[in-house]
XYZ file of C-alpha atoms in Angstrom:
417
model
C 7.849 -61.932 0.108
C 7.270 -65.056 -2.710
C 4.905 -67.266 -2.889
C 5.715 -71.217 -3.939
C 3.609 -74.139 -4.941
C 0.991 -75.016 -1.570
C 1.977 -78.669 -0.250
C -0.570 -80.727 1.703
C -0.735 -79.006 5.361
C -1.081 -80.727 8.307
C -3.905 -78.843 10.152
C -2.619 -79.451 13.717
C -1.205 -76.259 15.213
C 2.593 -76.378 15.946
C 3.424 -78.264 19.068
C 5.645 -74.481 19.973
C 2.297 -71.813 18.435
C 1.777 -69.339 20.783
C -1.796 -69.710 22.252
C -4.175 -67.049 21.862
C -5.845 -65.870 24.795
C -10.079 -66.125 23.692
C -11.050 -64.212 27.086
C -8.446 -61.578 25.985
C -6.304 -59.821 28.318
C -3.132 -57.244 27.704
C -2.773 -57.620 24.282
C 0.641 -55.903 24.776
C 2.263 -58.335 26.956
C 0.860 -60.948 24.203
C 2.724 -59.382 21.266
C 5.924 -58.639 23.562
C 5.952 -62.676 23.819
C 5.140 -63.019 19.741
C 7.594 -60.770 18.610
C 10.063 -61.818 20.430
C 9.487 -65.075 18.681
C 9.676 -62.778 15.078
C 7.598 -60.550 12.948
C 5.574 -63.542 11.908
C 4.520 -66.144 14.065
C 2.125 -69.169 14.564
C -0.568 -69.149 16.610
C -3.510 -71.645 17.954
C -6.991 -69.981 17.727
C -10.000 -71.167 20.074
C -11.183 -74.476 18.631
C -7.317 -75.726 18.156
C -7.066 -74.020 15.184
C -3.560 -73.383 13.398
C -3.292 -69.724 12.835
C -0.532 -67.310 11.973
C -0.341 -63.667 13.220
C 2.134 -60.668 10.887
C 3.137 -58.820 13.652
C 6.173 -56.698 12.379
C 5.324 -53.400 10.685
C 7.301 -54.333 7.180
C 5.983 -57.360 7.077
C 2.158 -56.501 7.631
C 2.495 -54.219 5.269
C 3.773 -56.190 2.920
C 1.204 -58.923 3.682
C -2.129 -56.680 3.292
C -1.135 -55.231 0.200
C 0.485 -58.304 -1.757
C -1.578 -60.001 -4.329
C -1.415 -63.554 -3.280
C -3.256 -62.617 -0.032
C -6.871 -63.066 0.030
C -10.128 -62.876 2.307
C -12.442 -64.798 0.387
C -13.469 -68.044 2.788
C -13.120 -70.962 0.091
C -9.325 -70.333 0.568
C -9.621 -71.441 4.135
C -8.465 -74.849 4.489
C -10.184 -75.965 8.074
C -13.672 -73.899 7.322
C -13.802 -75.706 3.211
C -13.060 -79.295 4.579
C -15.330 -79.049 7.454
C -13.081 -78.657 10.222
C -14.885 -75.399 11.788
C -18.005 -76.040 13.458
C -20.905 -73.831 13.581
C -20.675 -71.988 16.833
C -16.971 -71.088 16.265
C -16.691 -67.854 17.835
C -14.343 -66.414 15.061
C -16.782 -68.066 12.297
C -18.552 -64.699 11.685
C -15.349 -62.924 11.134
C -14.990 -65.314 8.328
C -17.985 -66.167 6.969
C -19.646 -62.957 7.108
C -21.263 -61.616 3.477
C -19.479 -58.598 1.845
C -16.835 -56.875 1.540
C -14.612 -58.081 4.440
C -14.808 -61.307 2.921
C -14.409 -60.408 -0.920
C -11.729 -60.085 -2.943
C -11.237 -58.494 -6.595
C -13.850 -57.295 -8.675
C -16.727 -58.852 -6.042
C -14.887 -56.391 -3.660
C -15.498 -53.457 -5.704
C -18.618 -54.015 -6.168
C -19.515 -54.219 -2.428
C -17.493 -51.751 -1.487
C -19.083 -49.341 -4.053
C -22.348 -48.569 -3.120
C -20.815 -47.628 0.528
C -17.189 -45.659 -0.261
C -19.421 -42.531 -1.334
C -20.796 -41.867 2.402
C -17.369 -41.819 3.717
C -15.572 -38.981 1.219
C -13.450 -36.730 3.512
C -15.925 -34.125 2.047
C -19.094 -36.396 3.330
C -17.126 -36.860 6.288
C -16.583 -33.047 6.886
C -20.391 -31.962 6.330
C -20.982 -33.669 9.300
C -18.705 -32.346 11.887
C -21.362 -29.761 13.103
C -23.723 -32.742 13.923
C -20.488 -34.531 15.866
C -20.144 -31.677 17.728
C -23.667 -31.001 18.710
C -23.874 -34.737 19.820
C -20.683 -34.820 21.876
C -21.400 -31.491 23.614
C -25.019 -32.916 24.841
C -23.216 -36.404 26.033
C -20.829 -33.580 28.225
C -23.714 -32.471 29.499
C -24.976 -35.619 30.468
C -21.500 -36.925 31.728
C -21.522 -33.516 33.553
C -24.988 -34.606 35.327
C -24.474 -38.157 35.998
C -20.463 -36.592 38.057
C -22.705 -34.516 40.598
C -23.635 -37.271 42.919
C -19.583 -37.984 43.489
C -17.582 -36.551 41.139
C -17.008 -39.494 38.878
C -19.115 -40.520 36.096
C -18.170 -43.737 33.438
C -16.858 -42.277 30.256
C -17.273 -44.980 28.230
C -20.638 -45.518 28.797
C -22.085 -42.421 28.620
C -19.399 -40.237 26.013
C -17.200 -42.647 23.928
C -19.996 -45.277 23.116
C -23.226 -43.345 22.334
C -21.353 -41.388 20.093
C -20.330 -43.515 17.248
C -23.404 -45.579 17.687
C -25.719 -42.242 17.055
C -23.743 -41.170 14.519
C -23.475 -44.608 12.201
C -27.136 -45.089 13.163
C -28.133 -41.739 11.907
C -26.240 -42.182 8.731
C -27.708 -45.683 8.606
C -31.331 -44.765 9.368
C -31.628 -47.158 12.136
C -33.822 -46.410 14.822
C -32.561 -45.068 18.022
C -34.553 -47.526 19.996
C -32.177 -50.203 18.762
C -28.908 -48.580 19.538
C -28.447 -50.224 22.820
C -29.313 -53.360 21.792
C -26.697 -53.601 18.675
C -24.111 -52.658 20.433
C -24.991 -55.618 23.155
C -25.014 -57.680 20.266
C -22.178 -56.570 18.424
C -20.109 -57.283 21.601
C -21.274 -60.394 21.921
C -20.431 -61.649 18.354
C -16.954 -60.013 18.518
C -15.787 -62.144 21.463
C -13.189 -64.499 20.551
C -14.228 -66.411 23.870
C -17.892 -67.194 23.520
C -19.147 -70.394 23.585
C -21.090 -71.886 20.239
C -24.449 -71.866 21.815
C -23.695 -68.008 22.641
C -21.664 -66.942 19.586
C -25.060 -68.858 17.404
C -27.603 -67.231 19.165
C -25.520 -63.500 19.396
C -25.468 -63.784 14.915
C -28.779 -65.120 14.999
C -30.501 -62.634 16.834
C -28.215 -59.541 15.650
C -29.373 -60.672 11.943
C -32.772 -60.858 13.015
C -32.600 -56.565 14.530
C -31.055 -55.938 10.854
C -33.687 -57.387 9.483
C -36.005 -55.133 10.952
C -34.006 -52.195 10.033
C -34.180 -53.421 6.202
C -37.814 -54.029 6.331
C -38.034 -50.357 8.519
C -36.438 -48.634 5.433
C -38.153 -51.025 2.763
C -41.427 -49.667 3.908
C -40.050 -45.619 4.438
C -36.693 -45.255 2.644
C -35.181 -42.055 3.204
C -31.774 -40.364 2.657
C -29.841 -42.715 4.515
C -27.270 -46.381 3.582
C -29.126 -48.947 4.388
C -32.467 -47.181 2.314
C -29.538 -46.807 -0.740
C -28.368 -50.535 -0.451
C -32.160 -51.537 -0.055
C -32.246 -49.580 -3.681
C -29.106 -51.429 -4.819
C -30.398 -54.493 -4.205
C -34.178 -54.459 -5.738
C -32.152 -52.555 -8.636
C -30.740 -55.450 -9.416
C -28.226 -55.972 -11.857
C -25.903 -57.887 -9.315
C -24.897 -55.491 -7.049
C -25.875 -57.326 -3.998
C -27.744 -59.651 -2.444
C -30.369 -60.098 0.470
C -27.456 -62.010 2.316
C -24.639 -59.101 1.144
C -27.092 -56.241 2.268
C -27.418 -57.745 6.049
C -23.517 -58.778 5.687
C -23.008 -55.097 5.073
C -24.893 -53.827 7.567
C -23.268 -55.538 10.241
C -19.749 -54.593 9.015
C -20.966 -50.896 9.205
C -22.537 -51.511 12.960
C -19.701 -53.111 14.433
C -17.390 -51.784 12.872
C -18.671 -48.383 12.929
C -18.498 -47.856 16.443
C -16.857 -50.681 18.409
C -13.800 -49.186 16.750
C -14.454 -45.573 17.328
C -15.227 -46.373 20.594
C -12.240 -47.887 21.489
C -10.263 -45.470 19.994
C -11.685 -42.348 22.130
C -11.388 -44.541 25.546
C -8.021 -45.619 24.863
C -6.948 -41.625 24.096
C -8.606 -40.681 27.374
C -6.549 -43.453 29.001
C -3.294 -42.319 26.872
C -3.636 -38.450 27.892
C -4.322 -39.002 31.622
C -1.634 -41.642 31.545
C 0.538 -38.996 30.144
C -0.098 -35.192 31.675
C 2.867 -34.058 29.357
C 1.163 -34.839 26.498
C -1.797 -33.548 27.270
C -0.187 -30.226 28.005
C 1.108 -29.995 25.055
C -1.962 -30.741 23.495
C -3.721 -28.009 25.358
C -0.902 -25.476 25.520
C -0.866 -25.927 20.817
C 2.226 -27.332 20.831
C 0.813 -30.419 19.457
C -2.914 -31.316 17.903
C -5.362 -33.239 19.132
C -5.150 -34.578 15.526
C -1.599 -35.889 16.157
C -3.352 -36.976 19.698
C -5.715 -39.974 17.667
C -3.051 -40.779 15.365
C -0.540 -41.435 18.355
C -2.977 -43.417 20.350
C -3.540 -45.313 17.080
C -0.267 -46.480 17.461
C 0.356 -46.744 20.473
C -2.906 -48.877 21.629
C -4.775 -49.539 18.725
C -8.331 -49.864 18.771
C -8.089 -53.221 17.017
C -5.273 -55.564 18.385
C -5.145 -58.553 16.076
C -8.116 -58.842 13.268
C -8.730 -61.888 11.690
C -9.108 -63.083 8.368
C -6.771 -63.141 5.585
C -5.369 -66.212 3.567
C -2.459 -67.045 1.651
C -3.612 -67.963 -1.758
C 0.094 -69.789 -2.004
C 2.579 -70.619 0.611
C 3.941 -67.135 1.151
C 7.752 -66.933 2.457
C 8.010 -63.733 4.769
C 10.843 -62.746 6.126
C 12.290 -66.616 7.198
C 8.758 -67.578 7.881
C 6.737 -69.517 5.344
C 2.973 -68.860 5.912
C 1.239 -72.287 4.806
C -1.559 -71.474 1.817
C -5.232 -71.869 3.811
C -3.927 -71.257 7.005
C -6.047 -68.160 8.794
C -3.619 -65.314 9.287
C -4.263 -62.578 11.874
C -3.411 -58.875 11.326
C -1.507 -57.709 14.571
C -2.357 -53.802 14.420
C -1.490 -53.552 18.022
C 1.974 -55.441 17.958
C 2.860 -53.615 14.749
C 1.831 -50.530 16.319
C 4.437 -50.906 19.180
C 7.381 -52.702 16.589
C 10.697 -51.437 17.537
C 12.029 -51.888 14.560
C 9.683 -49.560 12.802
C 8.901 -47.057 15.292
C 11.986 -47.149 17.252
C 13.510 -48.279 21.148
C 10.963 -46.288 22.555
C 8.084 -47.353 20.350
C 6.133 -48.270 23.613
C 6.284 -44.836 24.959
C 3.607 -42.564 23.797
C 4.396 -39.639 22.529
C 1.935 -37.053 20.558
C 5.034 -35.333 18.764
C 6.594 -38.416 17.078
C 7.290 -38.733 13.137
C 8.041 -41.960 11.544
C 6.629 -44.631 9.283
C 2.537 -44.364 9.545
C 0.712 -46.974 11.583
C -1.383 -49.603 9.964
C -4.098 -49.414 12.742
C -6.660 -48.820 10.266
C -5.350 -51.332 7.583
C -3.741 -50.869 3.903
C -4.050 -52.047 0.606
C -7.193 -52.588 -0.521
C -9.348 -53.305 2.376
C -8.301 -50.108 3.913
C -11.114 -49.087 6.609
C -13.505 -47.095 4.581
C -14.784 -44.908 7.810
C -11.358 -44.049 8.203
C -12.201 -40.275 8.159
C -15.340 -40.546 10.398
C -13.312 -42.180 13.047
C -10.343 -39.385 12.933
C -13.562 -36.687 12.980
C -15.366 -38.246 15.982
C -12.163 -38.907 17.882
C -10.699 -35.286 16.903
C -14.317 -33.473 18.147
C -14.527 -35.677 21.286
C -11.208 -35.288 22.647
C -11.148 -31.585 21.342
C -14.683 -30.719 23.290
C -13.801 -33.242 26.213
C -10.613 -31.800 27.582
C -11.639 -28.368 26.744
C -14.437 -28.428 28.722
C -12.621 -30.852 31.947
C -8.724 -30.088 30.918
C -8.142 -31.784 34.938
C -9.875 -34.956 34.132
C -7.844 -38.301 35.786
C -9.045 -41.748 35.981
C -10.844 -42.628 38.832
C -9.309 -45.934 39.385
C -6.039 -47.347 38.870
C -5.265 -48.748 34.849
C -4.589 -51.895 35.981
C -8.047 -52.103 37.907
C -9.939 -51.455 34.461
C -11.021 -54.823 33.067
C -10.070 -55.161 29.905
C -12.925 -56.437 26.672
C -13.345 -59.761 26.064
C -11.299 -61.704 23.139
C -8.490 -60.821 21.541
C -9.929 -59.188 18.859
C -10.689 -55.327 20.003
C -8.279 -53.491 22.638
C -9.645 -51.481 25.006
C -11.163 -51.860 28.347
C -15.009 -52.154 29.799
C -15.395 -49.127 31.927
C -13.188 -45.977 32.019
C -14.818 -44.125 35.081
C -13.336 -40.994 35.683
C -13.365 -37.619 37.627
C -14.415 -34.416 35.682
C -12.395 -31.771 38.103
């Protein structure tokens, strides 16, 4: 990769950019089409917005960890001269306070105060909780299968999970689970329109509000009480508009992710019986299980922002200075010339180059180990407990979530025995 002087840019997409779908579909038949075209290609975001996705392995990670990329927002050229309105459904993604959107030094210090509740040790210490909550969801799952056998996994196991366990270690109340995650939905689809994407930020800042003033008034041994003590500490390490920036990142992303993840798996093992079987016969782990499905059907397909600080020549492909540049986690995840001709066949077993599904370089997803635990413990207690579970309706029946954004689908009913 090298970077050269950035030359005006005309901020028309290319008359030939791939359109991105904002209502979201098969991200896989999506990135068949884009890398076809190459590991880098151009792309028009909602709003007919010029965009580049780094779709090839090598070349995304090259592109997270060089130094000339950025994620600060003053180095995007369409939001600085006024070209991205304020219900832009991607806008949050951009614009949001913290450490998504930081770079340096400011990143360091955001990321700080929140690295030390996700050690691998932290982590660890609270697999007994993980375990206690997923074997009470069974039950519950179990309960709601007795009228006809079926009950809807992702509603009942894969989301309340993550969402009780980042709310716990962010001391929200459990009275305003369901309501974040109905939020954090809304402000993550790439298809909204700017009177819903406005009102979805609006009133999901307004709920985190109430969780800062919650833990103002009774702080206890929890994040958002320790950022509340960052920032009246003062000294710089964060802001009013940096603590509610935070929190979001660690709502959203603390479970929309996770809660992918374990549906897709589900989907992946019941796809596959073979793999499964050799999952619950030890000839593989349910370790290698998460990291596979990782891969294979990553939990996040293409994740926007980062910016070229400089025209940046990848590969043939110059990526313009300003220009918004997706990370394609899924298409990388399924690059043949990474992972091989069969890199679209799952397989638990496989060795090769590591997937970037939950980012490198310095952004690298902090709740990296959570996710691993909670998948791990769910799929570990799940199958255990129902080793003949099966969909209970075709794949391609299974509506997939809206934008282009997350990967996954919106109801995963299945059949326990």
């Amino acid at each position: 990769m090298t970077t050269d002087p950035a030359p005006a840019q005309d901020p028309s997409p290319a008359p030939d950019a791939y359109r991105m779908r904002p209502g979201g579909g098969c991200p896989h038949a999506d990135n068949a089409v884009l890398l076809a075209r190459g590991p880098v290609a151009p792309v028009v975001l909602p709003g007919e917005i010029a965009g580049v996705a780094v779709l090839g392995h090598e070349e995304l990670r090259d592109f997270l960890a060089h130094p000339d990329v950025v994620k600060d927002p003053r180095h995007f050229t369409d939001l600085r001269e006024g070209r991205i309105p304020g219900g832009w459904p991607l806008r949050t993604f951009a614009t949001v306070p913290g450490m998504t959107t930081a770079d340096g030094a400011d990143h360091r210090r955001l990321r700080g105060p929140v690295a030390a509740a996700f050690t691998p040790p932290r982590v660890e210490a609270l697999r007994p909780r993980i375990t206690a909550l997923v074997d009470t969801l069974l039950d519950g799952v179990e309960a709601a299968a007795r009228a006809d056998g079926t009950a809807d996994l992702r509603h009942l196991f894969a989301l309340p999970l993550p969402m009780a366990v980042i709310g716990e270690l962010l001391g929200v109340d459990p009275a305003h689970h369901g309501r974040l995650h109905a939020l954090s939905e809304r402000v993550v689809a790439t298809g909204a329109g700017p009177e819903e994407t406005l009102a979805a930020n609006r009133e999901l800042v307004a709920l985190l509000g109430e969780v800062v003033a919650a833990r103002a008034a009774d702080p206890g041994d929890d994040l958002a009480s320790a950022l509340i003590a960052a920032r009246d500490e003062g000294g710089g390490r964060l802001d009013t508009a940096e603590l509610l920036g935070t929190l979001l990142l660690m709502v959203v992303a603390g479970h929309e992710t996770t809660l992918n993840l374990i549906t897709n798996a589900v989907r992946a093992l019941c796809a596959h019986r073979d793999q499964l079987g050799l999952v619950l016969g030890g000839h593989a782990t349910w370790a290698q299980a998460v990291e596979e499905t990782l891969r294979w059907d990553s939990p996040v397909s293409a994740f926007p922002f980062r910016y070229a600080s400089r025209d940046l020549t990848l590969g043939p492909t110059v990526i313009p200075a300003g220009v918004p540049v997706l990370a394609g986690y899924s298409a990388a995840g399924r690059d043949p010339a990474a992972h091989g001709p069969d890199a679209d066949r799952f397989d638990v077993t496989r060795t090769g180059p590591r997937h970037l599904s939950l980012g490198h370089g310095p952004h690298y997803c902090l709740g990296a180990p959570l996710a691993r635990l909670e998948a791990t413990v769910a799929l570990e207690r799940l199958f255990g407990r129902f080793p003949q579970l099966t969909l209970a309706e075709a794949e391609e029946a299974l509506p997939p979530t809206a934008g282009f954004v997350g990967n996954s689908v919106r109801r995963l009913p299945v059949r326990l025995r």
